[in-house]
Amino acid sequence: MARRRIAITGIGLVTPLGVGTDLTWRRLCAGESGIGPITRFDAREFTTTIAGEVRDFDATQWIPKRNLRQMDLFIQFALAAADMAVKQAGLDPATGGERPDPERWGCYVGAGMGGLGIIESTYKTLLEKGPRHGISPYFTPSVIINLAPGQISIAHDCRGPNMSMVSACSTAAHSIGEAARVIERGDADLMIAGGSESTVTPLGIGGFCSARALSQRNDEPTKASRPFTASRDGFVLSEGAAILVLEAYDRAAARGAPILAEVVGYAASADAHHITAPSPGGEGAARCMQLALRDAGLSPEQIGYINAHATSTAADSSETNAIRTVFGAYAHNGLAVSSTKSMHGHLLGAAGGLEAAICALALRDGILPPTINLDDPDPECDLDYVPHEARRSSVEYAMSNSFGFGGTNAALVLRRAGA
C-alpha cells in the first residue's frame, strides 16, 4: 500500500522573537536576536543571567482567564500556538473554517521538562502553608506534559490519537515525525504536532548552570548564542512553542488548504553512548540523517538546506562531522547549513518544532535564515553556515536535525510545496 503524502497546512509559533509565525519569521530573516537579560526572576546570583524569554504574551487572547490557573506556562504557549496553526490551516469553524471529523484528527505535542515553574512555586507554598492549604487541586493537571495535547484536544475537539513524546531536545521533532506516521498508516487524517517548553525558572536555569551547559556571555546577550564559532561557550536557554498542523495531502488539496510544505522523511536513532555528549564523530547523528534520507527516498545531493541542531556547544563540531559523513564532498560544495538557535536560543522540547517550521517557511519563501554571530568560525566547523545574513535560494528539500540528552536523535526531511 502506497504511503500517504503529508502536507503541512498550518504553523503556530510562540518564541523569544515574537508571538506569532509572521513576526518570528520576519525577525529571523532579518538576523535579529531574541536573547536578553532574564526578567522573570532575580537571576543575579546565577552564573548565567540571560535567556530567550517570550515577551508580550497575553494568554487571555487564547484561554479564558478562569482556566489559566489550571495550566503552567508551557501549556498556555502550546494552546496559543495550536490555535494559530489551526486557524491558518482553515480548520477553525469559529472563523469560517472546516470542522474535521473529531475522530479523524489527533494531537502529539510534547515537552522536555513540563511545568517546572508551577512545581517550584507549589513546593514553596507547600513549605509555607503545609499540605492542606499549600497545594492547588489543579497542581497535577497544570504540570504534567500530556496536558498540553490534552488541553489542545479539548479546545479543538480532537478525539484521535493523543500523546506526548518526551525525548529532551528531540521531543518536537519526534512528535512531528510520529504524527506523520499516524497519517501515513491511515490512523488519522490530520494531526496537531510539535512541542512546548517553559523552563526559564530558577531551577531550570540553575540546573543547566550547574551542568556548565549555558553561555555566560551575560554582557552581550544578543551575541551569546554563537554556533560553530571558536568562542562559543554554551547554549542560551529559551522558551516557547511551535505547533504544526499535518494533514493527508490529498485531503488538504481537495479542500484548497494552504500547503506550506510536505513532510517526506523522518528517522529516529540513539547514540547509546553518554547522557549528555554525542557519540564519537557524530556517528549517531549521521546514522539518523542517513535513515531519514532513506525514508524520503532521496540522495544526499537533493538536500539543499539543513537547519542544524547546533546549540553553541562543543557538540557543534560533532554535528559538522556527521554532516560530512553523510553528505561527503557535497557538504562543502552546495549544501547550506545554518543554526537559527543563534537568534532564538534553545527551546529544548520545542526546539525541533520551531526548526522544522523554519525549514517549511524557508522552502515556502525561498529564503535560508542565517547563522548570526559567526565572527570567528571554529576551524573544525568548516561548512557553509549562511553567516550573518539570510540568503535567497529556492531549494527543493530541507532537513531539520534534533539531538537530545541521552543520545536521542531525530531528523525530518521536508519538501517545497508543488516541487
GROMACS .gro file of C-alpha atoms in nm:
model
  419
    1MET     CA    1   0.000   0.000   0.000
    2ALA     CA    2   0.138   0.340  -0.102
    3ARG     CA    3   0.228   0.583   0.176
    4ARG     CA    4   0.001   0.879   0.212
    5ARG     CA    5   0.168   1.213   0.145
    6ILE     CA    6   0.180   1.455   0.439
    7ALA     CA    7   0.111   1.826   0.395
    8ILE     CA    8   0.188   2.099   0.647
    9THR     CA    9  -0.116   2.327   0.636
   10GLY     CA   10  -0.070   2.536   0.950
   11ILE     CA   11   0.213   2.672   1.165
   12GLY     CA   12   0.182   2.843   1.504
   13LEU     CA   13   0.485   2.994   1.678
   14VAL     CA   14   0.537   3.149   2.021
   15THR     CA   15   0.907   3.230   2.050
   16PRO     CA   16   1.158   3.473   2.200
   17LEU     CA   17   1.144   3.652   1.863
   18GLY     CA   18   0.775   3.719   1.893
   19VAL     CA   19   0.425   3.587   1.944
   20GLY     CA   20   0.312   3.477   1.600
   21THR     CA   21   0.457   3.299   1.300
   22ASP     CA   22   0.493   3.602   1.071
   23LEU     CA   23   0.671   3.810   1.336
   24THR     CA   24   0.912   3.530   1.427
   25TRP     CA   25   0.991   3.454   1.063
   26ARG     CA   26   1.038   3.821   0.973
   27ARG     CA   27   1.286   3.874   1.256
   28LEU     CA   28   1.473   3.554   1.172
   29CYS     CA   29   1.516   3.664   0.813
   30ALA     CA   30   1.643   4.000   0.938
   31GLY     CA   31   1.907   3.828   1.151
   32GLU     CA   32   1.773   3.963   1.479
   33SER     CA   33   1.832   3.804   1.819
   34GLY     CA   34   1.559   3.742   2.076
   35ILE     CA   35   1.801   3.688   2.364
   36GLY     CA   36   1.812   3.929   2.659
   37PRO     CA   37   1.853   3.959   3.035
   38ILE     CA   38   1.625   3.737   3.246
   39THR     CA   39   1.330   3.940   3.371
   40ARG     CA   40   1.106   3.668   3.517
   41PHE     CA   41   1.305   3.634   3.838
   42ASP     CA   42   1.611   3.783   4.001
   43ALA     CA   43   1.897   3.593   3.836
   44ARG     CA   44   2.186   3.791   3.975
   45GLU     CA   45   2.323   3.502   4.180
   46PHE     CA   46   2.333   3.266   3.882
   47THR     CA   47   2.637   3.235   3.658
   48THR     CA   48   2.406   3.290   3.360
   49THR     CA   49   2.166   3.584   3.372
   50ILE     CA   50   2.036   3.581   3.014
   51ALA     CA   51   1.774   3.374   2.830
   52GLY     CA   52   1.530   3.374   2.544
   53GLU     CA   53   1.208   3.476   2.717
   54VAL     CA   54   0.876   3.508   2.536
   55ARG     CA   55   0.772   3.869   2.577
   56ASP     CA   56   0.434   4.034   2.517
   57PHE     CA   57   0.247   3.706   2.563
   58ASP     CA   58  -0.112   3.764   2.673
   59ALA     CA   59  -0.257   3.418   2.738
   60THR     CA   60  -0.610   3.556   2.768
   61GLN     CA   61  -0.614   3.603   2.391
   62TRP     CA   62  -0.646   3.224   2.367
   63ILE     CA   63  -0.751   3.094   2.709
   64PRO     CA   64  -1.037   3.202   2.937
   65LYS     CA   65  -0.894   3.377   3.239
   66ARG     CA   66  -1.069   3.137   3.477
   67ASN     CA   67  -0.876   2.846   3.322
   68LEU     CA   68  -0.527   2.992   3.344
   69ARG     CA   69  -0.458   2.857   3.692
   70GLN     CA   70  -0.506   2.507   3.553
   71MET     CA   71  -0.205   2.545   3.324
   72ASP     CA   72   0.164   2.600   3.354
   73LEU     CA   73   0.305   2.847   3.103
   74PHE     CA   74   0.421   2.568   2.870
   75ILE     CA   75   0.059   2.454   2.828
   76GLN     CA   76  -0.053   2.812   2.765
   77PHE     CA   77   0.215   2.850   2.497
   78ALA     CA   78   0.104   2.523   2.338
   79LEU     CA   79  -0.262   2.625   2.327
   80ALA     CA   80  -0.178   2.961   2.172
   81ALA     CA   81   0.049   2.809   1.906
   82ALA     CA   82  -0.201   2.534   1.827
   83ASP     CA   83  -0.479   2.789   1.782
   84MET     CA   84  -0.264   2.988   1.539
   85ALA     CA   85  -0.182   2.675   1.340
   86VAL     CA   86  -0.542   2.555   1.329
   87LYS     CA   87  -0.664   2.894   1.209
   88GLN     CA   88  -0.400   2.911   0.937
   89ALA     CA   89  -0.497   2.564   0.821
   90GLY     CA   90  -0.858   2.677   0.783
   91LEU     CA   91  -0.984   2.435   1.047
   92ASP     CA   92  -1.144   2.675   1.294
   93PRO     CA   93  -1.524   2.677   1.249
   94ALA     CA   94  -1.546   2.998   1.452
   95THR     CA   95  -1.361   3.181   1.175
   96GLY     CA   96  -1.537   3.010   0.886
   97GLY     CA   97  -1.306   2.710   0.864
   98GLU     CA   98  -1.388   2.344   0.822
   99ARG     CA   99  -1.468   2.130   1.124
  100PRO     CA  100  -1.279   1.800   1.085
  101ASP     CA  101  -1.433   1.470   1.188
  102PRO     CA  102  -1.332   1.467   1.559
  103GLU     CA  103  -1.225   1.103   1.549
  104ARG     CA  104  -1.000   1.158   1.246
  105TRP     CA  105  -0.766   1.411   1.395
  106GLY     CA  106  -0.531   1.387   1.688
  107CYS     CA  107  -0.255   1.564   1.873
  108TYR     CA  108   0.106   1.475   1.950
  109VAL     CA  109   0.262   1.762   2.148
  110GLY     CA  110   0.546   1.706   2.393
  111ALA     CA  111   0.783   1.893   2.623
  112GLY     CA  112   1.125   1.821   2.759
  113MET     CA  113   1.059   1.909   3.124
  114GLY     CA  114   0.696   2.015   3.166
  115GLY     CA  115   0.562   2.253   3.430
  116LEU     CA  116   0.879   2.340   3.615
  117GLY     CA  117   0.760   2.687   3.714
  118ILE     CA  118   0.448   2.565   3.895
  119ILE     CA  119   0.639   2.277   4.055
  120GLU     CA  120   0.879   2.532   4.205
  121SER     CA  121   0.611   2.772   4.324
  122THR     CA  122   0.395   2.493   4.466
  123TYR     CA  123   0.683   2.345   4.662
  124LYS     CA  124   0.734   2.689   4.815
  125THR     CA  125   0.368   2.720   4.919
  126LEU     CA  126   0.374   2.361   5.050
  127LEU     CA  127   0.657   2.454   5.286
  128GLU     CA  128   0.485   2.779   5.387
  129LYS     CA  129   0.124   2.656   5.430
  130GLY     CA  130   0.151   2.280   5.463
  131PRO     CA  131  -0.010   2.003   5.259
  132ARG     CA  132  -0.374   2.100   5.332
  133HIS     CA  133  -0.352   2.457   5.206
  134GLY     CA  134  -0.026   2.472   5.011
  135ILE     CA  135  -0.115   2.263   4.705
  136SER     CA  136  -0.372   2.363   4.445
  137PRO     CA  137  -0.616   2.095   4.328
  138TYR     CA  138  -0.502   2.194   3.979
  139PHE     CA  139  -0.136   2.125   4.055
  140THR     CA  140  -0.110   1.789   3.879
  141PRO     CA  141  -0.303   1.875   3.559
  142SER     CA  142  -0.117   2.203   3.534
  143VAL     CA  143   0.231   2.046   3.522
  144ILE     CA  144   0.212   1.704   3.355
  145ILE     CA  145   0.334   1.707   2.999
  146ASN     CA  146   0.043   1.526   2.834
  147LEU     CA  147  -0.194   1.801   2.942
  148ALA     CA  148  -0.052   2.012   2.659
  149PRO     CA  149  -0.208   1.784   2.394
  150GLY     CA  150  -0.490   1.713   2.639
  151GLN     CA  151  -0.591   2.078   2.658
  152ILE     CA  152  -0.547   2.118   2.281
  153SER     CA  153  -0.776   1.821   2.221
  154ILE     CA  154  -1.041   1.977   2.445
  155ALA     CA  155  -1.012   2.315   2.272
  156HIS     CA  156  -1.035   2.172   1.919
  157ASP     CA  157  -1.234   1.852   1.975
  158CYS     CA  158  -0.956   1.622   1.856
  159ARG     CA  159  -1.062   1.269   1.953
  160GLY     CA  160  -0.798   1.077   1.759
  161PRO     CA  161  -0.451   0.970   1.878
  162ASN     CA  162  -0.329   1.186   2.166
  163MET     CA  163   0.015   1.155   2.318
  164SER     CA  164   0.323   1.336   2.445
  165MET     CA  165   0.671   1.246   2.331
  166VAL     CA  166   0.940   1.320   2.590
  167SER     CA  167   1.284   1.295   2.435
  168ALA     CA  168   1.474   1.600   2.559
  169CYS     CA  169   1.569   1.834   2.274
  170SER     CA  170   1.438   1.592   2.010
  171THR     CA  171   1.085   1.597   2.154
  172ALA     CA  172   0.909   1.812   1.899
  173ALA     CA  173   1.083   1.653   1.601
  174HIS     CA  174   0.985   1.308   1.726
  175SER     CA  175   0.630   1.433   1.778
  176ILE     CA  176   0.606   1.563   1.421
  177GLY     CA  177   0.766   1.252   1.273
  178GLU     CA  178   0.547   1.012   1.466
  179ALA     CA  179   0.236   1.219   1.389
  180ALA     CA  180   0.322   1.199   1.020
  181ARG     CA  181   0.336   0.822   1.051
  182VAL     CA  182  -0.008   0.817   1.213
  183ILE     CA  183  -0.147   0.982   0.899
  184GLU     CA  184   0.064   0.770   0.665
  185ARG     CA  185  -0.082   0.448   0.801
  186GLY     CA  186  -0.436   0.585   0.798
  187ASP     CA  187  -0.499   0.607   1.173
  188ALA     CA  188  -0.595   0.974   1.134
  189ASP     CA  189  -0.630   1.233   0.856
  190LEU     CA  190  -0.497   1.532   1.047
  191MET     CA  191  -0.259   1.575   1.339
  192ILE     CA  192  -0.159   1.875   1.550
  193ALA     CA  193   0.207   1.818   1.634
  194GLY     CA  194   0.505   1.989   1.790
  195GLY     CA  195   0.648   2.090   2.124
  196SER     CA  196   0.628   2.347   2.402
  197GLU     CA  197   0.860   2.448   2.683
  198SER     CA  198   0.889   2.699   2.964
  199THR     CA  199   1.192   2.639   3.183
  200VAL     CA  200   1.322   2.992   3.230
  201THR     CA  201   1.284   2.946   3.605
  202PRO     CA  202   1.536   2.941   3.889
  203LEU     CA  203   1.553   2.562   3.886
  204GLY     CA  204   1.568   2.543   3.508
  205ILE     CA  205   1.844   2.799   3.472
  206GLY     CA  206   2.021   2.669   3.783
  207GLY     CA  207   2.021   2.309   3.664
  208PHE     CA  208   2.185   2.393   3.334
  209CYS     CA  209   2.424   2.635   3.505
  210SER     CA  210   2.535   2.356   3.736
  211ALA     CA  211   2.588   2.133   3.434
  212ARG     CA  212   2.801   2.414   3.285
  213ALA     CA  213   2.591   2.397   2.971
  214LEU     CA  214   2.491   2.764   2.940
  215SER     CA  215   2.670   3.060   2.787
  216GLN     CA  216   2.796   3.312   3.042
  217ARG     CA  217   2.825   3.594   2.792
  218ASN     CA  218   2.590   3.795   3.012
  219ASP     CA  219   2.712   4.136   2.900
  220GLU     CA  220   2.637   4.061   2.535
  221PRO     CA  221   2.310   3.866   2.531
  222THR     CA  222   2.241   3.907   2.161
  223LYS     CA  223   2.587   3.769   2.085
  224ALA     CA  224   2.579   3.486   2.337
  225SER     CA  225   2.443   3.209   2.113
  226ARG     CA  226   2.734   3.150   1.876
  227PRO     CA  227   2.702   2.815   1.696
  228PHE     CA  228   3.007   2.692   1.507
  229THR     CA  229   3.239   2.963   1.646
  230ALA     CA  230   3.569   2.908   1.826
  231SER     CA  231   3.445   3.135   2.106
  232ARG     CA  232   3.117   2.953   2.179
  233ASP     CA  233   3.074   2.887   2.548
  234GLY     CA  234   2.739   2.709   2.583
  235PHE     CA  235   2.379   2.741   2.475
  236VAL     CA  236   2.119   3.001   2.569
  237LEU     CA  237   1.808   2.859   2.737
  238SER     CA  238   1.486   2.973   2.573
  239GLU     CA  239   1.114   2.904   2.587
  240GLY     CA  240   0.814   2.893   2.360
  241ALA     CA  241   0.605   2.661   2.147
  242ALA     CA  242   0.598   2.551   1.786
  243ILE     CA  243   0.296   2.361   1.656
  244LEU     CA  244   0.223   2.233   1.306
  245VAL     CA  245  -0.095   2.102   1.150
  246LEU     CA  246  -0.018   1.792   0.943
  247GLU     CA  247  -0.279   1.667   0.701
  248ALA     CA  248  -0.313   1.395   0.441
  249TYR     CA  249  -0.200   1.569   0.123
  250ASP     CA  250  -0.493   1.462  -0.094
  251ARG     CA  251  -0.737   1.578   0.171
  252ALA     CA  252  -0.567   1.915   0.203
  253ALA     CA  253  -0.553   1.965  -0.173
  254ALA     CA  254  -0.919   1.870  -0.213
  255ARG     CA  255  -1.036   2.137   0.029
  256GLY     CA  256  -0.797   2.401  -0.109
  257ALA     CA  257  -0.594   2.428   0.211
  258PRO     CA  258  -0.273   2.632   0.216
  259ILE     CA  259   0.000   2.370   0.169
  260LEU     CA  260   0.315   2.525   0.316
  261ALA     CA  261   0.545   2.224   0.264
  262GLU     CA  262   0.542   1.845   0.282
  263VAL     CA  263   0.696   1.607   0.537
  264VAL     CA  264   0.864   1.340   0.323
  265GLY     CA  265   1.115   1.177   0.557
  266TYR     CA  266   1.172   1.104   0.924
  267ALA     CA  267   1.405   0.892   1.132
  268ALA     CA  268   1.495   0.836   1.497
  269SER     CA  269   1.805   0.676   1.645
  270ALA     CA  270   2.005   0.650   1.966
  271ASP     CA  271   2.374   0.707   2.033
  272ALA     CA  272   2.386   0.452   2.318
  273HIS     CA  273   2.694   0.636   2.438
  274HIS     CA  274   2.662   0.909   2.708
  275ILE     CA  275   2.395   1.103   2.898
  276THR     CA  276   2.496   1.441   2.752
  277ALA     CA  277   2.783   1.402   2.500
  278PRO     CA  278   2.725   1.290   2.140
  279SER     CA  279   2.874   0.966   2.015
  280PRO     CA  280   3.231   0.991   1.881
  281GLY     CA  281   3.249   1.161   1.543
  282GLY     CA  282   2.874   1.219   1.546
  283GLU     CA  283   2.806   0.856   1.449
  284GLY     CA  284   2.452   0.855   1.593
  285ALA     CA  285   2.357   1.183   1.425
  286ALA     CA  286   2.498   1.064   1.092
  287ARG     CA  287   2.305   0.741   1.111
  288CYS     CA  288   1.986   0.930   1.188
  289MET     CA  289   2.030   1.161   0.886
  290GLN     CA  290   2.105   0.862   0.661
  291LEU     CA  291   1.791   0.687   0.780
  292ALA     CA  292   1.582   0.999   0.718
  293LEU     CA  293   1.718   1.027   0.364
  294ARG     CA  294   1.638   0.662   0.306
  295ASP     CA  295   1.287   0.716   0.440
  296ALA     CA  296   1.243   1.006   0.198
  297GLY     CA  297   1.395   0.811  -0.092
  298LEU     CA  298   1.647   1.088  -0.157
  299SER     CA  299   2.017   1.110  -0.232
  300PRO     CA  300   2.223   1.346  -0.013
  301GLU     CA  301   2.274   1.587  -0.304
  302GLN     CA  302   1.900   1.653  -0.322
  303ILE     CA  303   1.901   1.828   0.018
  304GLY     CA  304   1.957   2.198  -0.032
  305TYR     CA  305   1.944   2.321   0.327
  306ILE     CA  306   1.992   2.181   0.677
  307ASN     CA  307   1.865   2.357   0.987
  308ALA     CA  308   2.128   2.219   1.224
  309HIS     CA  309   2.070   2.126   1.584
  310ALA     CA  310   2.390   2.318   1.667
  311THR     CA  311   2.339   2.471   2.010
  312SER     CA  312   2.664   2.665   2.050
  313THR     CA  313   2.838   2.390   2.245
  314ALA     CA  314   3.125   2.151   2.177
  315ALA     CA  315   2.875   1.923   2.001
  316ASP     CA  316   2.860   2.162   1.703
  317SER     CA  317   3.178   2.005   1.565
  318SER     CA  318   3.032   1.655   1.610
  319GLU     CA  319   2.727   1.753   1.405
  320THR     CA  320   2.958   1.901   1.142
  321ASN     CA  321   3.146   1.571   1.130
  322ALA     CA  322   2.817   1.387   1.095
  323ILE     CA  323   2.712   1.609   0.804
  324ARG     CA  324   3.047   1.547   0.633
  325THR     CA  325   2.997   1.172   0.679
  326VAL     CA  326   2.651   1.175   0.525
  327PHE     CA  327   2.694   1.434   0.252
  328GLY     CA  328   3.058   1.374   0.151
  329ALA     CA  329   3.209   1.631  -0.086
  330TYR     CA  330   2.866   1.791  -0.133
  331ALA     CA  331   2.883   1.906   0.230
  332HIS     CA  332   3.146   2.158   0.115
  333ASN     CA  333   3.011   2.220  -0.230
  334GLY     CA  334   2.650   2.326  -0.248
  335LEU     CA  335   2.491   2.233   0.085
  336ALA     CA  336   2.375   2.526   0.300
  337VAL     CA  337   2.358   2.475   0.678
  338SER     CA  338   2.252   2.721   0.944
  339SER     CA  339   2.176   2.726   1.313
  340THR     CA  340   1.886   2.955   1.386
  341LYS     CA  341   1.948   2.897   1.757
  342SER     CA  342   2.194   3.183   1.712
  343MET     CA  343   1.883   3.404   1.713
  344HIS     CA  344   1.612   3.225   1.914
  345GLY     CA  345   1.827   3.024   2.154
  346HIS     CA  346   1.749   2.668   2.256
  347LEU     CA  347   1.382   2.592   2.322
  348LEU     CA  348   1.460   2.238   2.448
  349GLY     CA  349   1.149   2.027   2.388
  350ALA     CA  350   1.005   2.284   2.148
  351ALA     CA  351   1.326   2.335   1.950
  352GLY     CA  352   1.265   2.069   1.687
  353GLY     CA  353   0.918   2.202   1.615
  354LEU     CA  354   1.042   2.557   1.569
  355GLU     CA  355   1.327   2.445   1.344
  356ALA     CA  356   1.100   2.222   1.132
  357ALA     CA  357   0.866   2.518   1.096
  358ILE     CA  358   1.159   2.736   0.989
  359CYS     CA  359   1.251   2.477   0.726
  360ALA     CA  360   0.893   2.487   0.594
  361LEU     CA  361   0.897   2.867   0.577
  362ALA     CA  362   1.240   2.864   0.412
  363LEU     CA  363   1.106   2.630   0.142
  364ARG     CA  364   0.790   2.836   0.100
  365ASP     CA  365   0.966   3.170   0.063
  366GLY     CA  366   1.299   3.062  -0.090
  367ILE     CA  367   1.492   3.225   0.196
  368LEU     CA  368   1.757   3.049   0.404
  369PRO     CA  369   1.783   3.205   0.751
  370PRO     CA  370   2.133   3.288   0.870
  371THR     CA  371   2.365   3.186   1.148
  372ILE     CA  372   2.438   3.514   1.321
  373ASN     CA  373   2.737   3.582   1.550
  374LEU     CA  374   2.962   3.366   1.329
  375ASP     CA  375   3.251   3.607   1.377
  376ASP     CA  376   3.529   3.357   1.447
  377PRO     CA  377   3.448   3.019   1.289
  378ASP     CA  378   3.585   2.711   1.462
  379PRO     CA  379   3.838   2.551   1.221
  380GLU     CA  380   3.664   2.218   1.290
  381CYS     CA  381   3.337   2.370   1.168
  382ASP     CA  382   3.406   2.443   0.803
  383LEU     CA  383   3.074   2.420   0.617
  384ASP     CA  384   2.861   2.689   0.455
  385TYR     CA  385   2.666   2.808   0.759
  386VAL     CA  386   2.491   3.102   0.581
  387PRO     CA  387   2.680   3.350   0.801
  388HIS     CA  388   2.533   3.673   0.931
  389GLU     CA  389   2.264   3.737   0.666
  390ALA     CA  390   1.976   3.544   0.517
  391ARG     CA  391   2.019   3.418   0.161
  392ARG     CA  392   1.770   3.378  -0.122
  393SER     CA  393   1.781   3.022  -0.251
  394SER     CA  394   1.497   2.820  -0.394
  395VAL     CA  395   1.578   2.475  -0.258
  396GLU     CA  396   1.350   2.176  -0.305
  397TYR     CA  397   1.431   1.974   0.008
  398ALA     CA  398   1.538   2.073   0.360
  399MET     CA  399   1.640   1.869   0.663
  400SER     CA  400   1.588   1.958   1.029
  401ASN     CA  401   1.816   1.794   1.286
  402SER     CA  402   1.739   1.748   1.656
  403PHE     CA  403   1.969   1.572   1.901
  404GLY     CA  404   1.897   1.544   2.272
  405PHE     CA  405   2.046   1.446   2.607
  406GLY     CA  406   2.052   1.072   2.646
  407GLY     CA  407   2.172   1.036   2.287
  408THR     CA  408   1.825   1.060   2.135
  409ASN     CA  409   1.822   1.174   1.772
  410ALA     CA  410   1.560   1.280   1.519
  411ALA     CA  411   1.578   1.411   1.163
  412LEU     CA  412   1.293   1.537   0.946
  413VAL     CA  413   1.301   1.593   0.569
  414LEU     CA  414   1.065   1.847   0.414
  415ARG     CA  415   0.981   1.920   0.051
  416ARG     CA  416   0.877   2.250  -0.103
  417ALA     CA  417   0.507   2.258  -0.182
  418GLY     CA  418   0.447   2.197  -0.552
  419ALA     CA  419   0.802   2.077  -0.616
   0.00000   0.00000   0.00000
